[in-house]
Amino acid sequence: LVLVVMADKTEMRRLEEVRRDFVANISHELKTPIGAVTLLAEALQQAADDPDTVRHFAERLSDEAARLSTLTREIIDLSRLQAEEGLEPFELLDINDVVAAAVDHNQVTAKAKGLEIVFGGDANATVKGDSNRLVMAISNLITNAITYSVPPGRIGIGITRSAQFVEIAVSDNGIGMTPEETERVFERFYRTDQARSRSTGGTGLGLSIVKHIVNHHGGDIKVWSRPNRGSTFTLRFPYAPAVGESIKEKEKVA
Ligand code: ADP
């Protein structure tokens, strides 16, 4: 008698590869700002007698420190999301409030860059979710719309609801992307060439974080973009009617 035991290790192997890639990418991405901080600290020491040069290097040092801090925060956010840690129980949320909070976080930066945020809500657009995470996801999309727009530009945020879904669209008329770039934007650490050469330089983690949050809420995300015309990111979540509303809707049908 022969007993054959077979186990499919493909998924396990794939997950292990994803984890190994992530760690390798993190090490690579951290090396650049850490190297810059080390070099700038040395340059500061050597320029100790020249106040103008000291000021110049000190400013660059603080830019690099800010970049390191964003990168570290986003790596922690993403690892926690991947490990499904720190997730709050879902509650019924009015998506208008979630979007309003995300707009609030970005209003000062948009104004400073000469961009206008226009937000149109929809009544009864309720979803079940974790408010902080959803604010984070929508805020990341608005931050990108600001970063990749050229003033005077306009960022439009629309909410629509159908019988089954609530959709939030964040549109800009900024630099946009090619179809090839659009396909890769949700990859961790991916940045388009144009984005890489910008001095503000993002981390390439923002959209991975958004995608994780959206998946965790049973939703999906899609993107439309054209170079020099702009981009629209659309999030879609299952509509969760408030109890009173579903009764009202049933009465309407009856
Ligand atoms: P980053 O921190 O670089 O913004 P993201 O993951 O948020 O990282 O975005 C990945 C890349 O996708 C960006 O570097 C940029 O090249 C591109 N991108 C994202 N949002 C937009 C947008 N609204 N317009 C044009 N390009 C965008």
mmCIF file with all atom_site columns, C-alpha atoms and ligand atoms in Angstrom, residues 74 140-141 144-149 172 174-177 181 185-187 189-196 201-208 225 230-233, ligand 1:
data_model
loop_
_atom_site.group_PDB
_atom_site.id
_atom_site.type_symbol
_atom_site.label_atom_id
_atom_site.label_alt_id
_atom_site.label_comp_id
_atom_site.label_asym_id
_atom_site.label_entity_id
_atom_site.label_seq_id
_atom_site.pdbx_PDB_ins_code
_atom_site.Cartn_x
_atom_site.Cartn_y
_atom_site.Cartn_z
_atom_site.occupancy
_atom_site.B_iso_or_equiv
_atom_site.pdbx_formal_charge
_atom_site.auth_seq_id
_atom_site.auth_comp_id
_atom_site.auth_asym_id
_atom_site.auth_atom_id
_atom_site.pdbx_PDB_model_num
ATOM   1  C CA  . GLU A 1 74  ? 4.634  54.533 5.387   1.00 0.00 ? 74  GLU A CA  1
ATOM   2  C CA  . ASN A 1 140 ? -3.414 59.791 0.042   1.00 0.00 ? 140 ASN A CA  1
ATOM   3  C CA  . LEU A 1 141 ? -5.275 60.183 -3.276  1.00 0.00 ? 141 LEU A CA  1
ATOM   4  C CA  . ASN A 1 144 ? -1.086 62.721 -4.949  1.00 0.00 ? 144 ASN A CA  1
ATOM   5  C CA  . ALA A 1 145 ? -3.520 64.877 -6.958  1.00 0.00 ? 145 ALA A CA  1
ATOM   6  C CA  . ILE A 1 146 ? -1.872 67.945 -5.371  1.00 0.00 ? 146 ILE A CA  1
ATOM   7  C CA  . THR A 1 147 ? 1.702  66.657 -5.845  1.00 0.00 ? 147 THR A CA  1
ATOM   8  C CA  . TYR A 1 148 ? 1.206  65.778 -9.513  1.00 0.00 ? 148 TYR A CA  1
ATOM   9  C CA  . SER A 1 149 ? -0.763 68.918 -10.492 1.00 0.00 ? 149 SER A CA  1
ATOM   10 C CA  . ASP A 1 172 ? -6.950 66.192 -11.224 1.00 0.00 ? 172 ASP A CA  1
ATOM   11 C CA  . GLY A 1 174 ? -2.192 67.451 -13.635 1.00 0.00 ? 174 GLY A CA  1
ATOM   12 C CA  . ILE A 1 175 ? 0.767  65.735 -15.333 1.00 0.00 ? 175 ILE A CA  1
ATOM   13 C CA  . GLY A 1 176 ? -1.010 62.374 -15.773 1.00 0.00 ? 176 GLY A CA  1
ATOM   14 C CA  . MET A 1 177 ? 0.627  59.068 -16.743 1.00 0.00 ? 177 MET A CA  1
ATOM   15 C CA  . GLU A 1 181 ? 2.854  53.696 -15.968 1.00 0.00 ? 181 GLU A CA  1
ATOM   16 C CA  . VAL A 1 185 ? 1.167  52.495 -9.934  1.00 0.00 ? 185 VAL A CA  1
ATOM   17 C CA  . PHE A 1 186 ? -0.115 50.107 -7.259  1.00 0.00 ? 186 PHE A CA  1
ATOM   18 C CA  . GLU A 1 187 ? 3.229  48.278 -6.998  1.00 0.00 ? 187 GLU A CA  1
ATOM   19 C CA  . PHE A 1 189 ? 7.907  51.619 -4.293  1.00 0.00 ? 189 PHE A CA  1
ATOM   20 C CA  . TYR A 1 190 ? 6.898  52.248 -7.917  1.00 0.00 ? 190 TYR A CA  1
ATOM   21 C CA  . ARG A 1 191 ? 7.300  55.839 -9.112  1.00 0.00 ? 191 ARG A CA  1
ATOM   22 C CA  . THR A 1 192 ? 7.143  57.093 -12.682 1.00 0.00 ? 192 THR A CA  1
ATOM   23 C CA  . ASP A 1 193 ? 10.315 58.667 -14.072 1.00 0.00 ? 193 ASP A CA  1
ATOM   24 C CA  . GLN A 1 194 ? 8.772  62.114 -13.859 1.00 0.00 ? 194 GLN A CA  1
ATOM   25 C CA  . ALA A 1 195 ? 7.877  61.543 -10.204 1.00 0.00 ? 195 ALA A CA  1
ATOM   26 C CA  . ARG A 1 196 ? 11.366 60.190 -9.399  1.00 0.00 ? 196 ARG A CA  1
ATOM   27 C CA  . GLY A 1 201 ? 10.156 62.727 -4.363  1.00 0.00 ? 201 GLY A CA  1
ATOM   28 C CA  . GLY A 1 202 ? 7.433  60.547 -2.877  1.00 0.00 ? 202 GLY A CA  1
ATOM   29 C CA  . THR A 1 203 ? 8.026  57.094 -1.483  1.00 0.00 ? 203 THR A CA  1
ATOM   30 C CA  . GLY A 1 204 ? 6.038  55.033 -3.989  1.00 0.00 ? 204 GLY A CA  1
ATOM   31 C CA  . LEU A 1 205 ? 4.108  53.440 -1.112  1.00 0.00 ? 205 LEU A CA  1
ATOM   32 C CA  . GLY A 1 206 ? 1.022  55.698 -0.957  1.00 0.00 ? 206 GLY A CA  1
ATOM   33 C CA  . LEU A 1 207 ? -1.075 53.835 -3.523  1.00 0.00 ? 207 LEU A CA  1
ATOM   34 C CA  . SER A 1 208 ? -0.121 50.393 -2.146  1.00 0.00 ? 208 SER A CA  1
ATOM   35 C CA  . SER A 1 225 ? -4.931 58.724 -16.699 1.00 0.00 ? 225 SER A CA  1
ATOM   36 C CA  . GLY A 1 230 ? -4.707 64.388 -15.649 1.00 0.00 ? 230 GLY A CA  1
ATOM   37 C CA  . SER A 1 231 ? -5.795 61.387 -13.635 1.00 0.00 ? 231 SER A CA  1
ATOM   38 C CA  . THR A 1 232 ? -8.906 60.052 -11.936 1.00 0.00 ? 232 THR A CA  1
ATOM   39 C CA  . PHE A 1 233 ? -8.734 57.458 -9.167  1.00 0.00 ? 233 PHE A CA  1
HETATM 40 P P1  . ADP B 2 .   ? 4.391  58.528 -4.242  1.00 0.00 ? 1   ADP B P1  1
HETATM 41 O O1  . ADP B 2 .   ? 4.771  58.616 -2.805  1.00 0.00 ? 1   ADP B O1  1
HETATM 42 O O2  . ADP B 2 .   ? 5.568  58.478 -5.161  1.00 0.00 ? 1   ADP B O2  1
HETATM 43 O O3  . ADP B 2 .   ? 3.372  59.547 -4.664  1.00 0.00 ? 1   ADP B O3  1
HETATM 44 P P2  . ADP B 2 .   ? 2.314  56.564 -4.744  1.00 0.00 ? 1   ADP B P2  1
HETATM 45 O O4  . ADP B 2 .   ? 2.286  55.097 -4.491  1.00 0.00 ? 1   ADP B O4  1
HETATM 46 O O5  . ADP B 2 .   ? 1.271  57.387 -4.073  1.00 0.00 ? 1   ADP B O5  1
HETATM 47 O O6  . ADP B 2 .   ? 3.761  57.059 -4.385  1.00 0.00 ? 1   ADP B O6  1
HETATM 48 O O7  . ADP B 2 .   ? 2.218  56.787 -6.308  1.00 0.00 ? 1   ADP B O7  1
HETATM 49 C C1  . ADP B 2 .   ? 3.037  56.020 -7.175  1.00 0.00 ? 1   ADP B C1  1
HETATM 50 C C2  . ADP B 2 .   ? 3.369  56.813 -8.427  1.00 0.00 ? 1   ADP B C2  1
HETATM 51 O O8  . ADP B 2 .   ? 2.198  56.948 -9.236  1.00 0.00 ? 1   ADP B O8  1
HETATM 52 C C3  . ADP B 2 .   ? 3.812  58.244 -8.171  1.00 0.00 ? 1   ADP B C3  1
HETATM 53 O O9  . ADP B 2 .   ? 5.185  58.316 -7.873  1.00 0.00 ? 1   ADP B O9  1
HETATM 54 C C4  . ADP B 2 .   ? 3.472  58.920 -9.487  1.00 0.00 ? 1   ADP B C4  1
HETATM 55 O O10 . ADP B 2 .   ? 4.462  58.629 -10.444 1.00 0.00 ? 1   ADP B O10 1
HETATM 56 C C5  . ADP B 2 .   ? 2.202  58.199 -9.915  1.00 0.00 ? 1   ADP B C5  1
HETATM 57 N N1  . ADP B 2 .   ? 0.977  58.951 -9.520  1.00 0.00 ? 1   ADP B N1  1
HETATM 58 C C6  . ADP B 2 .   ? 0.185  58.730 -8.441  1.00 0.00 ? 1   ADP B C6  1
HETATM 59 N N2  . ADP B 2 .   ? -0.856 59.580 -8.407  1.00 0.00 ? 1   ADP B N2  1
HETATM 60 C C7  . ADP B 2 .   ? -0.735 60.352 -9.506  1.00 0.00 ? 1   ADP B C7  1
HETATM 61 C C8  . ADP B 2 .   ? -1.518 61.435 -10.059 1.00 0.00 ? 1   ADP B C8  1
HETATM 62 N N3  . ADP B 2 .   ? -2.634 61.872 -9.463  1.00 0.00 ? 1   ADP B N3  1
HETATM 63 N N4  . ADP B 2 .   ? -1.080 61.991 -11.226 1.00 0.00 ? 1   ADP B N4  1
HETATM 64 C C9  . ADP B 2 .   ? 0.034  61.532 -11.854 1.00 0.00 ? 1   ADP B C9  1
HETATM 65 N N5  . ADP B 2 .   ? 0.823  60.537 -11.380 1.00 0.00 ? 1   ADP B N5  1
HETATM 66 C C10 . ADP B 2 .   ? 0.434  59.949 -10.230 1.00 0.00 ? 1   ADP B C10 1
#
